[in-house]
C-alpha cells in the first residue's frame, strides 16, 4: 500500500495528471476509489429541520415575497448541508435525488398555473380552504391529504378561504436537473379555469379499492388527491395485526389505474407508529424525506439520535442504518417520500437488516437542531 501511495504521489504521475487536465482529460487511476466505492457513500447527510424554524421563516417570508411579484410560489426548500458546496449539482437538494419544501399560501392569493417535467406531490400540513387546480380539476385541500401532480400536468394554486395554508412539496428536481430533462412552461392565463366538477377525481375514487371501468388502462394521474380519512381508515385496518418490524403500519399512495406509485419517480407513504413502538434497524439504497404529521419520538440514523415532534422534517440518506422509536403517548404518523421508484428502475434497490444487538444500533451522538 505504501508503495502504491508513493507511486501516486510521485512527480511523474502528478505531473502527468496535471498535464492532461489542460486538455479536459482525466486520469482514472486517481479517481476510481472515490467514483466506485464499495457501497453507497452519499454526500447527502442525515439532517433534521424543526417545525419552529420552518414556520418562523415562512411567516417572515409572508410580507417579503408574494406570488404576484413573480417567482411562482412562496416555498422555502430544505437544503441538505452535505450538498451545498456542490452547486449547481446539489442545489435545492434535500436528498441527492429529491427536493422538499414548505409552501405558504395566504387567503386571496393565487400561485399561477404552470407545467414542468418534474413530478410533484403535496402533503397538507396546516389549514384548509385553498385548492390546487390540476388539469382543470379544483382539488380542495385539508390537513393530511396527499396530492399528486406527475410531470407535464398543468397546475396552479389559489386560496378563497380565510386562514393561511401550509403544505409540503416534494419534487424530483435534482434528478431531472442531473438528467438534463428540464422543461417548464407558464399557462397562458394566470390560473386555469375548472373544466370538471370540484374534487372530481377523489369523488370518482371514493369507493377506495375499486376503480371506474373507464380507468382500466394506465393513466398518468386518475386520482389527484388522497383524502386523509381514507388513509386513516386503511391504517386502522392494518393496525389490528402485527406491525412491520422496520416500518410499523405503512401504506403507499398508488395510482389506482395501474397499481404503481402515484408519482412515477417518487414513492410516498403514510406510516403509523403506535405509542411505545420501537422498530428494528435496516438500511436500503433509496433515501427518504420524512415529515412528522403527528406524535413525537426519535430516529437513530447511523448511530446519531434525531429527536422529532409534530411538524419536523428529517432525511435518511441512502444506505444509512435507521430505526424509529415513539415516545409520545399518542401514536405517531409519519409522512414520507423517497426515490424508491428511481432506484428500482435502475435495478439499484437493495435492503439489509441490522443483525447485531437484536437489530438496534448503539446511540453514539445526539443531533442538535438549529432553532430560530
Ligand atoms: O407548487 O408548483 O416547491 O413548481 C417547487 C416547484 C412547488 C408548485 C415547489 C413548483 C411548485
Ligand atoms: Fe409546479
Short mmCIF file of C-alpha atoms and ligand atoms in Angstrom, two decimals:
data_model
loop_
_atom_site.label_atom_id
_atom_site.label_comp_id
_atom_site.label_asym_id
_atom_site.label_seq_id
_atom_site.Cartn_x
_atom_site.Cartn_y
_atom_site.Cartn_z
CA UNK A 1 0.00 0.00 0.00
CA UNK A 2 2.76 2.42 0.97
CA UNK A 3 4.43 1.60 -2.30
CA UNK A 4 1.18 2.36 -4.12
CA UNK A 5 0.81 5.74 -2.42
CA UNK A 6 4.39 6.63 -3.20
CA UNK A 7 3.76 5.82 -6.80
CA UNK A 8 0.61 8.00 -6.96
CA UNK A 9 2.42 10.87 -5.28
CA UNK A 10 5.47 10.59 -7.46
CA UNK A 11 6.33 13.61 -9.54
CA UNK A 12 5.95 11.70 -12.77
CA UNK A 13 2.35 10.72 -12.03
CA UNK A 14 1.34 14.11 -10.53
CA UNK A 15 2.80 15.97 -13.47
CA UNK A 16 1.05 13.75 -15.94
CA UNK A 17 -2.30 14.16 -14.12
CA UNK A 18 -1.88 17.95 -14.32
CA UNK A 19 -0.75 17.80 -17.91
CA UNK A 20 -3.80 16.02 -19.25
CA UNK A 21 -6.16 18.29 -17.25
CA UNK A 22 -5.26 21.07 -19.71
CA UNK A 23 -6.90 19.04 -22.45
CA UNK A 24 -10.02 18.35 -20.37
CA UNK A 25 -8.89 14.79 -19.81
CA UNK A 26 -8.65 12.92 -16.51
CA UNK A 27 -6.72 10.00 -15.03
CA UNK A 28 -8.97 7.14 -13.94
CA UNK A 29 -6.22 5.78 -11.66
CA UNK A 30 -6.71 8.80 -9.43
CA UNK A 31 -10.48 8.72 -9.38
CA UNK A 32 -11.59 5.13 -9.24
CA UNK A 33 -11.62 4.56 -5.45
CA UNK A 34 -13.90 7.58 -4.94
CA UNK A 35 -16.01 7.05 -8.03
CA UNK A 36 -16.61 3.37 -7.45
CA UNK A 37 -16.76 2.88 -3.70
CA UNK A 38 -17.81 -0.45 -2.24
CA UNK A 39 -21.30 0.70 -1.27
CA UNK A 40 -23.39 3.89 -1.46
CA UNK A 41 -21.50 6.80 0.12
CA UNK A 42 -23.91 9.71 -0.36
CA UNK A 43 -22.82 13.30 0.12
CA UNK A 44 -26.31 13.97 1.46
CA UNK A 45 -26.32 13.93 5.26
CA UNK A 46 -28.82 12.78 7.81
CA UNK A 47 -30.43 16.01 8.95
CA UNK A 48 -33.47 17.43 10.73
CA UNK A 49 -35.36 20.73 10.40
CA UNK A 50 -37.53 21.79 13.34
CA UNK A 51 -41.07 22.98 12.62
CA UNK A 52 -40.45 26.11 14.72
CA UNK A 53 -37.72 27.16 12.32
CA UNK A 54 -39.67 26.36 9.18
CA UNK A 55 -42.80 28.09 10.48
CA UNK A 56 -40.98 31.21 11.61
CA UNK A 57 -39.16 31.61 8.30
CA UNK A 58 -42.37 31.09 6.33
CA UNK A 59 -44.06 33.79 8.41
CA UNK A 60 -41.16 36.15 7.75
CA UNK A 61 -41.42 35.35 4.03
CA UNK A 62 -45.11 36.30 4.11
CA UNK A 63 -44.50 40.01 3.59
CA UNK A 64 -41.20 39.82 1.73
CA UNK A 65 -42.49 37.67 -1.07
CA UNK A 66 -45.87 37.38 -2.73
CA UNK A 67 -46.72 35.24 -5.77
CA UNK A 68 -47.74 38.45 -7.56
CA UNK A 69 -44.11 39.59 -7.52
CA UNK A 70 -43.11 36.65 -9.76
CA UNK A 71 -41.19 33.63 -8.57
CA UNK A 72 -44.29 31.45 -8.90
CA UNK A 73 -44.70 30.19 -5.30
CA UNK A 74 -43.90 31.12 -1.69
CA UNK A 75 -41.90 28.00 -0.97
CA UNK A 76 -38.79 27.55 1.17
CA UNK A 77 -36.81 24.44 0.36
CA UNK A 78 -34.81 22.19 2.66
CA UNK A 79 -31.18 22.31 1.59
CA UNK A 80 -29.18 19.28 2.62
CA UNK A 81 -25.99 20.58 4.31
CA UNK A 82 -23.91 17.87 2.67
CA UNK A 83 -24.79 19.14 -0.79
CA UNK A 84 -24.49 22.93 -0.52
CA UNK A 85 -20.99 23.18 -1.90
CA UNK A 86 -21.83 21.26 -4.98
CA UNK A 87 -23.67 23.88 -6.99
CA UNK A 88 -25.23 23.51 -9.39
CA UNK A 89 -25.25 19.82 -8.58
CA UNK A 90 -26.70 19.61 -5.08
CA UNK A 91 -28.60 22.87 -5.47
CA UNK A 92 -32.07 22.72 -3.88
CA UNK A 93 -31.40 19.10 -3.00
CA UNK A 94 -32.89 17.67 0.18
CA UNK A 95 -31.50 14.30 -0.86
CA UNK A 96 -29.37 13.60 -3.90
CA UNK A 97 -32.49 12.91 -5.97
CA UNK A 98 -35.36 14.83 -4.34
CA UNK A 99 -36.30 18.38 -3.37
CA UNK A 100 -38.65 19.12 -0.46
CA UNK A 101 -40.12 22.46 0.59
CA UNK A 102 -42.77 24.07 2.72
CA UNK A 103 -45.19 26.28 0.82
CA UNK A 104 -47.39 29.00 2.30
CA UNK A 105 -50.42 30.48 0.58
CA UNK A 106 -52.50 33.27 2.11
CA UNK A 107 -56.23 33.88 1.68
CA UNK A 108 -56.83 35.73 -1.58
CA UNK A 109 -53.55 34.71 -3.18
CA UNK A 110 -53.08 32.85 -6.44
CA UNK A 111 -49.96 30.93 -7.42
CA UNK A 112 -50.10 30.85 -11.24
CA UNK A 113 -50.68 27.72 -13.31
CA UNK A 114 -47.65 26.18 -14.97
CA UNK A 115 -46.33 22.80 -16.00
CA UNK A 116 -42.93 21.13 -15.91
CA UNK A 117 -41.18 17.83 -16.45
CA UNK A 118 -40.57 17.45 -12.71
CA UNK A 119 -43.12 15.35 -10.87
CA UNK A 120 -44.62 16.91 -7.75
CA UNK A 121 -46.55 15.87 -4.70
CA UNK A 122 -48.06 17.79 -1.82
CA UNK A 123 -48.82 16.76 1.71
CA UNK A 124 -51.12 19.12 3.59
CA UNK A 125 -49.71 20.16 6.97
CA UNK A 126 -51.91 23.00 8.18
CA UNK A 127 -55.11 24.80 7.24
CA UNK A 128 -57.82 24.30 4.67
CA UNK A 129 -59.81 26.09 2.02
CA UNK A 130 -57.17 26.51 -0.68
CA UNK A 131 -57.32 24.48 -3.85
CA UNK A 132 -54.83 23.21 -6.33
CA UNK A 133 -56.19 23.16 -9.87
CA UNK A 134 -54.67 20.24 -11.74
CA UNK A 135 -55.69 19.66 -15.38
CA UNK A 136 -58.94 21.55 -14.87
CA UNK A 137 -59.88 19.93 -11.56
CA UNK A 138 -60.09 22.13 -8.46
CA UNK A 139 -58.80 19.94 -5.63
CA UNK A 140 -59.67 21.44 -2.25
CA UNK A 141 -57.08 20.60 0.37
CA UNK A 142 -57.43 19.58 4.01
CA UNK A 143 -54.88 18.51 6.63
CA UNK A 144 -53.46 15.06 5.96
CA UNK A 145 -54.47 14.98 2.29
CA UNK A 146 -51.94 13.80 -0.25
CA UNK A 147 -51.98 15.33 -3.74
CA UNK A 148 -50.11 14.22 -6.78
CA UNK A 149 -49.06 16.22 -9.85
CA UNK A 150 -46.98 13.91 -12.04
CA UNK A 151 -44.84 15.50 -14.74
CA UNK A 152 -46.32 17.68 -17.51
CA UNK A 153 -49.73 18.34 -15.89
CA UNK A 154 -50.91 21.97 -15.63
CA UNK A 155 -51.25 23.06 -12.01
CA UNK A 156 -51.79 26.26 -10.03
CA UNK A 157 -52.93 27.08 -6.51
CA UNK A 158 -55.45 29.57 -5.19
CA UNK A 159 -56.89 30.37 -1.79
CA UNK A 160 -60.51 31.52 -1.48
CA UNK A 161 -60.57 30.54 2.24
CA UNK A 162 -59.79 32.63 5.30
CA UNK A 163 -56.73 31.16 7.05
CA UNK A 164 -53.14 30.70 5.85
CA UNK A 165 -52.37 27.26 4.49
CA UNK A 166 -49.09 25.37 4.61
CA UNK A 167 -48.18 22.20 2.81
CA UNK A 168 -45.11 20.17 1.96
CA UNK A 169 -43.92 19.93 -1.65
CA UNK A 170 -41.69 17.17 -2.88
CA UNK A 171 -40.36 17.12 -6.44
CA UNK A 172 -37.69 15.18 -8.31
CA UNK A 173 -35.92 18.46 -9.22
CA UNK A 174 -32.32 17.26 -8.58
CA UNK A 175 -32.89 14.12 -10.66
CA UNK A 176 -34.41 15.91 -13.64
CA UNK A 177 -31.70 18.58 -13.39
CA UNK A 178 -28.93 15.98 -13.41
CA UNK A 179 -30.55 14.18 -16.34
CA UNK A 180 -30.80 17.37 -18.39
CA UNK A 181 -34.53 16.88 -18.83
CA UNK A 182 -35.92 20.16 -17.51
CA UNK A 183 -38.79 21.78 -19.42
CA UNK A 184 -41.03 24.48 -17.88
CA UNK A 185 -43.98 26.37 -19.31
CA UNK A 186 -46.30 29.03 -17.91
CA UNK A 187 -50.03 28.78 -18.53
CA UNK A 188 -51.23 31.48 -20.94
CA UNK A 189 -53.59 32.89 -18.28
CA UNK A 190 -52.93 33.46 -14.60
CA UNK A 191 -54.77 30.35 -13.49
CA UNK A 192 -56.53 27.55 -15.30
CA UNK A 193 -60.33 27.56 -15.20
CA UNK A 194 -62.21 24.46 -13.99
CA UNK A 195 -63.29 22.03 -16.71
CA UNK A 196 -64.62 19.25 -14.44
CA UNK A 197 -66.55 19.40 -11.13
CA UNK A 198 -64.60 20.28 -7.95
CA UNK A 199 -62.85 17.32 -6.28
CA UNK A 200 -63.85 15.25 -9.31
CA UNK A 201 -61.20 12.53 -9.03
CA UNK A 202 -61.49 11.99 -5.26
CA UNK A 203 -65.25 11.56 -5.75
CA UNK A 204 -64.78 9.15 -8.65
CA UNK A 205 -62.49 7.05 -6.43
CA UNK A 206 -64.47 7.43 -3.20
CA UNK A 207 -65.05 3.69 -3.19
CA UNK A 208 -61.42 3.02 -2.32
CA UNK A 209 -60.42 -0.38 -3.66
CA UNK A 210 -62.49 -0.18 -6.86
CA UNK A 211 -61.86 1.84 -9.99
CA UNK A 212 -64.20 3.33 -12.57
CA UNK A 213 -64.34 0.95 -15.54
CA UNK A 214 -63.11 3.74 -17.79
CA UNK A 215 -59.81 3.73 -15.86
CA UNK A 216 -58.82 0.16 -16.71
CA UNK A 217 -55.96 1.34 -18.86
CA UNK A 218 -52.98 3.07 -17.29
CA UNK A 219 -53.42 6.84 -16.78
CA UNK A 220 -50.93 9.38 -15.51
CA UNK A 221 -52.96 10.64 -12.51
CA UNK A 222 -56.56 9.42 -12.46
CA UNK A 223 -56.73 10.27 -8.76
CA UNK A 224 -55.38 13.70 -7.84
CA UNK A 225 -55.98 13.71 -4.10
CA UNK A 226 -55.99 11.00 -1.47
CA UNK A 227 -58.14 12.11 1.45
CA UNK A 228 -56.81 11.78 5.00
CA UNK A 229 -59.95 9.98 6.23
CA UNK A 230 -59.39 7.16 3.73
CA UNK A 231 -55.68 6.86 4.53
CA UNK A 232 -56.50 6.75 8.23
CA UNK A 233 -59.15 4.06 7.71
CA UNK A 234 -56.61 1.92 5.85
CA UNK A 235 -54.10 2.33 8.68
CA UNK A 236 -56.71 1.43 11.30
CA UNK A 237 -57.45 -1.77 9.43
CA UNK A 238 -53.77 -2.67 9.29
CA UNK A 239 -53.27 -1.80 12.96
CA UNK A 240 -55.26 -4.79 14.11
CA UNK A 241 -52.38 -7.02 13.05
CA UNK A 242 -48.66 -7.28 13.66
CA UNK A 243 -46.64 -4.23 12.57
CA UNK A 244 -43.82 -4.46 10.08
CA UNK A 245 -40.63 -4.69 12.19
CA UNK A 246 -38.96 -1.82 10.30
CA UNK A 247 -41.85 0.45 9.31
CA UNK A 248 -44.75 -0.23 11.64
CA UNK A 249 -48.08 0.18 9.84
CA UNK A 250 -47.35 1.76 6.49
CA UNK A 251 -49.34 2.33 3.32
CA UNK A 252 -48.19 3.58 -0.04
CA UNK A 253 -50.12 6.03 -2.22
CA UNK A 254 -50.69 4.35 -5.58
CA UNK A 255 -52.02 5.18 -9.00
CA UNK A 256 -55.26 3.16 -8.99
CA UNK A 257 -55.22 2.66 -12.77
CA UNK A 258 -52.01 0.63 -12.74
CA UNK A 259 -51.08 -0.14 -9.12
CA UNK A 260 -47.76 1.70 -9.42
CA UNK A 261 -46.60 4.58 -7.21
CA UNK A 262 -48.84 7.67 -7.51
CA UNK A 263 -45.86 9.55 -8.96
CA UNK A 264 -43.68 7.64 -11.43
CA UNK A 265 -40.41 8.74 -9.76
CA UNK A 266 -41.37 9.37 -6.13
CA UNK A 267 -42.81 6.90 -3.65
CA UNK A 268 -45.00 8.36 -0.91
CA UNK A 269 -46.05 6.60 2.29
CA UNK A 270 -48.03 7.29 5.39
CA UNK A 271 -46.98 5.24 8.37
CA UNK A 272 -48.50 4.85 11.78
CA UNK A 273 -46.11 4.01 14.59
CA UNK A 274 -48.15 3.18 17.70
CA UNK A 275 -47.12 4.69 21.04
CA UNK A 276 -44.25 2.72 22.54
CA UNK A 277 -43.28 1.29 19.15
CA UNK A 278 -39.61 0.66 18.53
CA UNK A 279 -38.61 -0.53 15.08
CA UNK A 280 -35.62 -2.63 14.15
CA UNK A 281 -32.86 -1.02 12.17
CA UNK A 282 -32.29 -1.61 8.48
CA UNK A 283 -30.81 0.19 5.50
CA UNK A 284 -31.67 0.37 1.83
CA UNK A 285 -30.43 2.00 -1.32
CA UNK A 286 -33.23 4.55 -1.56
CA UNK A 287 -33.18 7.73 0.53
CA UNK A 288 -36.20 9.14 2.35
CA UNK A 289 -37.59 12.51 3.45
CA UNK A 290 -39.92 12.33 6.46
CA UNK A 291 -42.50 14.79 7.73
CA UNK A 292 -43.82 14.26 11.25
CA UNK A 293 -47.56 14.64 10.86
CA UNK A 294 -48.44 13.67 14.44
CA UNK A 295 -46.68 12.45 17.58
CA UNK A 296 -43.13 12.57 18.85
CA UNK A 297 -40.17 10.26 19.10
CA UNK A 298 -36.70 9.83 17.70
CA UNK A 299 -34.93 8.12 14.83
CA UNK A 300 -31.41 6.72 15.11
CA UNK A 301 -29.54 7.21 11.83
CA UNK A 302 -26.07 5.66 11.64
CA UNK A 303 -25.78 5.90 15.43
CA UNK A 304 -26.97 9.52 15.64
CA UNK A 305 -30.17 10.29 17.53
CA UNK A 306 -32.63 12.70 15.89
CA UNK A 307 -35.48 13.76 18.20
CA UNK A 308 -38.62 14.75 16.35
CA UNK A 309 -42.05 16.12 17.09
CA UNK A 310 -45.06 17.32 15.11
CA UNK A 311 -44.13 19.32 12.02
CA UNK A 312 -40.43 18.43 11.86
CA UNK A 313 -38.76 17.14 8.69
CA UNK A 314 -35.82 14.77 8.56
CA UNK A 315 -33.74 12.93 6.00
CA UNK A 316 -32.45 9.37 5.96
CA UNK A 317 -29.74 9.24 3.27
CA UNK A 318 -29.01 6.25 1.02
CA UNK A 319 -27.75 3.13 2.73
CA UNK A 320 -27.95 4.64 6.24
CA UNK A 321 -28.96 2.39 9.15
CA UNK A 322 -32.13 3.74 10.71
CA UNK A 323 -34.73 2.83 13.32
CA UNK A 324 -37.68 4.72 14.80
CA UNK A 325 -38.86 4.99 18.42
CA UNK A 326 -42.13 6.62 19.51
CA UNK A 327 -42.01 8.49 22.83
CA UNK A 328 -45.34 10.39 22.76
CA UNK A 329 -48.40 8.97 24.49
CA UNK A 330 -50.29 9.40 21.21
CA UNK A 331 -49.49 7.33 18.12
CA UNK A 332 -47.03 8.84 15.66
CA UNK A 333 -47.88 9.37 11.99
CA UNK A 334 -45.00 9.93 9.60
CA UNK A 335 -45.48 11.01 6.02
CA UNK A 336 -42.51 10.18 3.83
CA UNK A 337 -41.37 10.29 0.26
CA UNK A 338 -38.46 8.55 -1.35
CA UNK A 339 -36.65 7.81 -4.59
CA UNK A 340 -37.50 4.11 -4.37
CA UNK A 341 -39.07 4.03 -7.88
CA UNK A 342 -35.92 5.61 -9.34
CA UNK A 343 -33.71 3.04 -7.63
CA UNK A 344 -35.98 0.24 -8.78
CA UNK A 345 -35.98 1.45 -12.39
CA UNK A 346 -32.18 1.34 -12.36
CA UNK A 347 -32.10 -2.05 -10.59
CA UNK A 348 -30.21 -0.49 -7.69
CA UNK A 349 -32.54 -1.19 -4.81
CA UNK A 350 -31.09 -3.41 -2.06
CA UNK A 351 -32.02 -3.80 1.56
CA UNK A 352 -30.25 -5.15 4.61
CA UNK A 353 -31.41 -5.77 8.18
CA UNK A 354 -29.17 -4.78 11.10
CA UNK A 355 -28.27 -8.08 12.70
CA UNK A 356 -26.23 -7.16 15.77
CA UNK A 357 -27.61 -6.26 19.18
CA UNK A 358 -31.15 -7.57 18.42
CA UNK A 359 -31.42 -5.19 15.49
CA UNK A 360 -30.70 -1.99 17.40
CA UNK A 361 -27.85 0.47 16.90
CA UNK A 362 -25.80 1.99 19.71
CA UNK A 363 -26.53 5.68 20.08
CA UNK A 364 -23.18 7.46 19.86
CA UNK A 365 -24.26 11.03 19.12
CA UNK A 366 -27.22 13.36 19.56
CA UNK A 367 -28.23 15.73 16.78
CA UNK A 368 -28.65 19.37 17.83
CA UNK A 369 -31.14 21.15 15.57
CA UNK A 370 -30.82 24.80 14.51
CA UNK A 371 -33.53 26.91 16.09
CA UNK A 372 -34.55 30.41 15.00
O1 LIG B 1 -46.28 24.32 -6.35
O2 LIG B 1 -45.96 24.01 -8.46
O3 LIG B 1 -41.97 23.81 -4.12
O4 LIG B 1 -43.47 24.07 -9.34
C1 LIG B 1 -41.36 23.87 -6.41
C2 LIG B 1 -41.75 23.94 -7.74
C3 LIG B 1 -43.66 23.97 -5.73
C4 LIG B 1 -45.52 24.13 -7.31
C5 LIG B 1 -42.32 23.90 -5.42
C6 LIG B 1 -43.10 24.02 -8.05
C7 LIG B 1 -44.06 24.04 -7.04
FE1 LIG B 2 -45.11 23.34 -10.14
#
